[in-house]
mmCIF file of C-alpha atoms in Angstrom:
data_model
loop_
_atom_site.group_PDB
_atom_site.id
_atom_site.type_symbol
_atom_site.label_atom_id
_atom_site.label_comp_id
_atom_site.label_asym_id
_atom_site.label_seq_id
_atom_site.Cartn_x
_atom_site.Cartn_y
_atom_site.Cartn_z
ATOM 1 C CA MET A 8 -0.205 -0.342 -0.010
ATOM 2 C CA ARG A 9 1.896 3.275 -1.079
ATOM 3 C CA ALA A 10 1.826 6.143 1.576
ATOM 4 C CA PRO A 11 -0.682 9.086 1.396
ATOM 5 C CA ALA A 12 0.925 12.114 -0.937
ATOM 6 C CA PRO A 13 1.234 15.818 0.640
ATOM 7 C CA PRO A 14 -1.794 17.770 0.319
ATOM 8 C CA PHE A 15 0.642 19.850 -2.345
ATOM 9 C CA GLU A 16 1.019 16.487 -4.544
ATOM 10 C CA ARG A 17 -2.701 15.773 -3.653
ATOM 11 C CA HIS A 18 -4.206 19.317 -5.339
ATOM 12 C CA PRO A 19 -4.973 19.130 -8.895
ATOM 13 C CA SER A 20 -4.334 21.914 -9.894
ATOM 14 C CA VAL A 21 -0.607 21.186 -8.867
ATOM 15 C CA ARG A 22 2.039 21.280 -11.079
ATOM 16 C CA ARG A 23 5.598 21.491 -9.059
ATOM 17 C CA ARG A 24 6.352 22.074 -5.725
ATOM 18 C CA GLU A 25 7.911 24.668 -3.436
ATOM 19 C CA PRO A 26 11.469 24.234 -3.072
ATOM 20 C CA GLU A 27 12.320 23.799 0.644
ATOM 21 C CA GLY A 28 13.984 26.661 1.220
ATOM 22 C CA ARG A 29 11.305 28.857 0.764
ATOM 23 C CA HIS A 30 8.336 27.047 1.789
ATOM 24 C CA VAL A 31 10.564 27.664 5.153
ATOM 25 C CA ARG A 32 10.889 31.172 4.791
ATOM 26 C CA VAL A 33 7.630 32.013 4.373
ATOM 27 C CA ASP A 34 5.819 29.407 6.740
ATOM 28 C CA ARG A 35 8.051 31.742 8.845
ATOM 29 C CA LEU A 36 6.460 34.073 8.297
ATOM 30 C CA VAL A 37 3.255 33.499 7.686
ATOM 31 C CA ARG A 38 2.705 31.552 10.884
ATOM 32 C CA PRO A 39 2.697 34.748 13.508
ATOM 33 C CA LEU A 40 -0.906 36.168 11.837
ATOM 34 C CA GLY A 41 -2.040 32.890 13.431
ATOM 35 C CA HIS A 42 -3.299 31.647 10.480
ATOM 36 C CA ASP A 43 -3.022 28.391 8.240
ATOM 37 C CA VAL A 44 -1.358 28.826 5.373
ATOM 38 C CA ARG A 45 -0.244 26.598 2.865
ATOM 39 C CA LEU A 46 0.997 27.041 -0.361
ATOM 40 C CA VAL A 47 -1.005 24.841 -3.143
ATOM 41 C CA PRO A 48 -1.270 27.293 -6.188
ATOM 42 C CA GLN A 49 -4.802 28.677 -7.015
ATOM 43 C CA PRO A 50 -6.025 27.918 -9.821
ATOM 44 C CA HIS A 51 -7.405 31.755 -11.092
ATOM 45 C CA VAL A 52 -4.324 34.004 -9.603
ATOM 46 C CA PRO A 53 -5.071 37.019 -7.815
ATOM 47 C CA ALA A 54 -5.333 40.326 -9.654
ATOM 48 C CA HIS A 55 -3.482 41.369 -7.609
ATOM 49 C CA ARG A 56 -0.958 39.147 -7.656
ATOM 50 C CA ALA A 57 -1.044 39.554 -11.401
ATOM 51 C CA LEU A 58 -0.947 42.905 -11.069
ATOM 52 C CA ALA A 59 2.148 43.117 -8.939
ATOM 53 C CA LEU A 60 4.184 40.215 -11.419
ATOM 54 C CA LEU A 61 3.107 43.219 -13.922
ATOM 55 C CA LEU A 62 3.788 46.995 -12.580
ATOM 56 C CA GLY A 63 6.826 47.454 -11.043
ATOM 57 C CA ARG A 64 7.320 47.464 -7.157
ATOM 58 C CA THR A 65 5.796 50.498 -5.626
ATOM 59 C CA ILE A 66 3.299 48.459 -6.631
ATOM 60 C CA ARG A 67 4.494 44.433 -6.154
ATOM 61 C CA LEU A 68 5.308 46.127 -1.850
ATOM 62 C CA GLY A 69 1.449 47.239 -2.103
ATOM 63 C CA ALA A 70 -0.267 44.157 -3.573
ATOM 64 C CA ALA A 71 1.896 41.933 -1.178
ATOM 65 C CA LEU A 72 1.021 44.484 1.792
ATOM 66 C CA TRP A 73 -2.742 44.887 0.998
ATOM 67 C CA ALA A 74 -2.723 40.686 1.618
ATOM 68 C CA LEU A 75 -2.041 40.262 4.955
ATOM 69 C CA PRO A 76 -5.408 39.550 6.211
ATOM 70 C CA GLN A 77 -7.268 43.488 7.710
ATOM 71 C CA ASP A 78 -9.235 45.104 9.314
ATOM 72 C CA ALA A 79 -13.784 44.613 9.520
ATOM 73 C CA GLU A 80 -14.762 46.801 6.486
ATOM 74 C CA PRO A 81 -16.743 49.486 7.604
ATOM 75 C CA ASP A 82 -20.558 50.184 8.325
ATOM 76 C CA GLU A 83 -21.740 52.754 5.717
ATOM 77 C CA ALA A 84 -24.994 52.673 7.816
ATOM 78 C CA ASP A 85 -22.347 54.399 10.735
ATOM 79 C CA PRO A 86 -22.906 58.093 11.241
ATOM 80 C CA ALA A 87 -19.204 57.738 12.973
ATOM 81 C CA VAL A 88 -17.980 55.863 10.231
ATOM 82 C CA ALA A 89 -18.845 58.715 7.402
ATOM 83 C CA ALA A 90 -17.472 61.211 9.694
ATOM 84 C CA ALA A 91 -14.754 59.135 10.142
ATOM 85 C CA ARG A 92 -14.155 58.846 6.992
ATOM 86 C CA VAL A 93 -14.212 62.742 5.944
ATOM 87 C CA GLU A 94 -10.941 63.113 8.374
ATOM 88 C CA ALA A 95 -9.203 60.321 6.788
ATOM 89 C CA ASP A 96 -9.257 61.607 3.597
ATOM 90 C CA ARG A 97 -8.453 65.596 5.316
ATOM 91 C CA LEU A 98 -5.821 64.191 6.640
ATOM 92 C CA LEU A 99 -4.388 61.993 4.031
ATOM 93 C CA GLU A 100 -4.981 65.426 1.405
ATOM 94 C CA LEU A 101 -3.464 67.952 4.849
ATOM 95 C CA LEU A 102 -0.184 65.767 4.338
ATOM 96 C CA GLY A 103 -0.346 65.677 0.726
ATOM 97 C CA TRP A 104 -0.521 61.570 0.519
ATOM 98 C CA GLU A 105 -1.440 61.856 -2.375
ATOM 99 C CA THR A 106 -0.999 58.842 -3.934
ATOM 100 C CA SER A 107 -2.950 57.552 -0.474
ATOM 101 C CA ARG A 108 -5.208 59.386 -1.685
ATOM 102 C CA GLU A 109 -6.210 58.115 -5.015
ATOM 103 C CA LEU A 110 -5.845 54.659 -3.664
ATOM 104 C CA ALA A 111 -8.318 55.163 -0.769
ATOM 105 C CA PRO A 112 -10.967 53.541 -2.019
ATOM 106 C CA LEU A 113 -9.462 50.180 -2.989
ATOM 107 C CA SER A 114 -7.380 50.169 -0.336
ATOM 108 C CA PRO A 115 -7.860 48.200 3.343
ATOM 109 C CA VAL A 116 -5.609 50.326 5.243
ATOM 110 C CA HIS A 117 -8.111 52.997 4.328
ATOM 111 C CA ARG A 118 -10.297 50.904 6.051
ATOM 112 C CA SER A 119 -8.722 49.796 9.444
ATOM 113 C CA LEU A 120 -8.041 53.580 9.554
ATOM 114 C CA VAL A 121 -11.922 55.060 8.750
ATOM 115 C CA VAL A 122 -12.622 51.788 11.509
ATOM 116 C CA ALA A 123 -10.276 53.217 14.076
ATOM 117 C CA VAL A 124 -11.542 56.462 14.259
ATOM 118 C CA ALA A 125 -14.724 56.377 14.064
ATOM 119 C CA ALA A 126 -14.032 53.877 17.464
ATOM 120 C CA LEU A 127 -12.439 56.201 18.716
ATOM 121 C CA ARG A 128 -15.342 58.500 17.975
ATOM 122 C CA ARG A 129 -17.982 56.668 19.029
ATOM 123 C CA LEU A 130 -16.262 56.673 22.266
ATOM 124 C CA GLY A 131 -16.873 60.914 22.233
ATOM 125 C CA TYR A 132 -12.745 61.611 21.531
ATOM 126 C CA PRO A 133 -12.790 63.489 18.730
ATOM 127 C CA TRP A 134 -9.536 63.108 16.695
ATOM 128 C CA ASP A 135 -9.592 64.670 13.226
ATOM 129 C CA ALA A 136 -7.370 65.302 10.527
ATOM 130 C CA GLU A 137 -5.827 68.579 12.967
ATOM 131 C CA VAL A 138 -5.233 65.849 15.336
ATOM 132 C CA MET A 139 -3.855 62.768 12.827
ATOM 133 C CA ALA A 140 -1.747 64.515 10.660
ATOM 134 C CA PRO A 141 2.024 65.097 13.368
ATOM 135 C CA TYR A 142 1.376 61.447 13.561
ATOM 136 C CA GLY A 143 1.083 60.701 10.281
ATOM 137 C CA GLU A 144 4.348 62.943 9.744
ATOM 138 C CA LEU A 145 5.819 60.521 12.541
ATOM 139 C CA MET A 146 5.001 57.718 10.411
ATOM 140 C CA LEU A 147 6.396 58.437 7.260
ATOM 141 C CA GLU A 148 9.805 58.951 9.005
ATOM 142 C CA VAL A 149 9.029 55.516 10.409
ATOM 143 C CA ALA A 150 8.132 54.446 6.381
ATOM 144 C CA ARG A 151 11.372 56.652 4.781
ATOM 145 C CA ARG A 152 12.887 54.572 7.266
ATOM 146 C CA ASP A 153 11.856 50.550 6.994
ATOM 147 C CA LEU A 154 12.339 51.518 3.018
ATOM 148 C CA ASP A 155 16.011 52.448 3.309
ATOM 149 C CA PHE A 156 16.102 49.079 5.537
ATOM 150 C CA MET A 157 14.787 47.144 2.945
ATOM 151 C CA GLU A 158 16.622 48.661 0.130
ATOM 152 C CA THR A 159 19.764 47.303 1.936
ATOM 153 C CA HIS A 160 17.998 43.684 0.266
ATOM 154 C CA ALA A 161 19.745 42.357 -2.422
ATOM 155 C CA SER A 162 16.647 40.307 -4.836
ATOM 156 C CA GLU A 163 13.404 41.236 -5.147
ATOM 157 C CA ALA A 164 12.506 39.184 -3.711
ATOM 158 C CA GLU A 165 13.821 39.551 -0.364
ATOM 159 C CA LYS A 166 12.506 43.493 -0.693
ATOM 160 C CA VAL A 167 9.223 41.741 -0.891
ATOM 161 C CA GLU A 168 9.312 39.772 2.195
ATOM 162 C CA MET A 169 10.940 42.136 4.330
ATOM 163 C CA ALA A 170 7.596 44.479 3.462
ATOM 164 C CA VAL A 171 5.412 42.319 4.730
ATOM 165 C CA ALA A 172 7.593 40.732 6.999
ATOM 166 C CA ALA A 173 8.249 44.646 8.751
ATOM 167 C CA ALA A 174 4.221 45.380 7.943
ATOM 168 C CA VAL A 175 3.647 42.180 10.179
ATOM 169 C CA LEU A 176 6.687 41.187 12.187
ATOM 170 C CA PHE A 177 7.877 45.375 13.588
ATOM 171 C CA GLN A 178 4.883 46.390 14.170
ATOM 172 C CA PRO A 179 4.654 44.922 17.733
ATOM 173 C CA VAL A 180 7.584 46.706 18.151
ATOM 174 C CA LEU A 181 6.103 50.473 17.100
ATOM 175 C CA ARG A 182 4.129 49.380 19.460
ATOM 176 C CA ALA A 183 5.590 47.890 22.992
ATOM 177 C CA LEU A 184 7.910 51.071 21.875
ATOM 178 C CA HIS A 185 5.144 53.290 21.389
ATOM 179 C CA ARG A 186 4.263 52.198 25.071
ATOM 180 C CA LEU A 187 8.196 53.154 25.966
ATOM 181 C CA ALA A 188 8.393 56.724 25.169
ATOM 182 C CA GLN A 189 4.931 56.718 27.567
ATOM 183 C CA GLU A 190 5.827 56.006 29.982
ATOM 184 C CA GLU A 191 9.344 57.546 29.563
ATOM 185 C CA GLU A 192 7.802 60.589 28.925
ATOM 186 C CA SER A 193 4.896 60.219 31.872
ATOM 187 C CA ALA A 194 7.443 59.776 34.061
ATOM 188 C CA ARG A 195 9.454 63.388 33.663
ATOM 189 C CA ARG A 196 6.320 65.260 33.223
ATOM 190 C CA TYR A 197 4.915 64.111 35.884
ATOM 191 C CA GLY A 198 7.139 61.773 37.975
ATOM 192 C CA ILE A 199 6.916 59.020 39.542
ATOM 193 C CA GLU A 200 4.647 58.438 42.761
#
């Protein structure tokens, strides 16, 4: 009796196996997301992957980042969502982020911003474009540093992998640094009593 083939060999659309090294790297990159990821090629390539193959680095990076798990969709019937969308759009205009403004209707990241701002507004925190702009400026500097580091990698595949790793695995580092900075600034301003 023959041993059953691994699932990726049984799938009818599979033409070849991924190299072992690539499979291990993807698994290590995606496992922290908490999803069961199988490297089984799909019969129809998703549109974002097809575009990534045809277009430049910016599109490839964006496609890789947009393919990550995203927050829930905003409830368009919620008045807080409508107000948050206006503020998010004003923020992008205030910052001069033209590409982000143009992609906003398609961007899962823009939708995540809208959902987060809507939640704050529902709780009575009027986060508007002017309040968020200084944070946006700081995040632009973080993005510059991400891309500077990404450009130290040799291949396009490594660069895209680095962008995804920075978006997924480095976010907890940024969150922890933010909280540590809050602790430090609070102690400097108010002392420890």
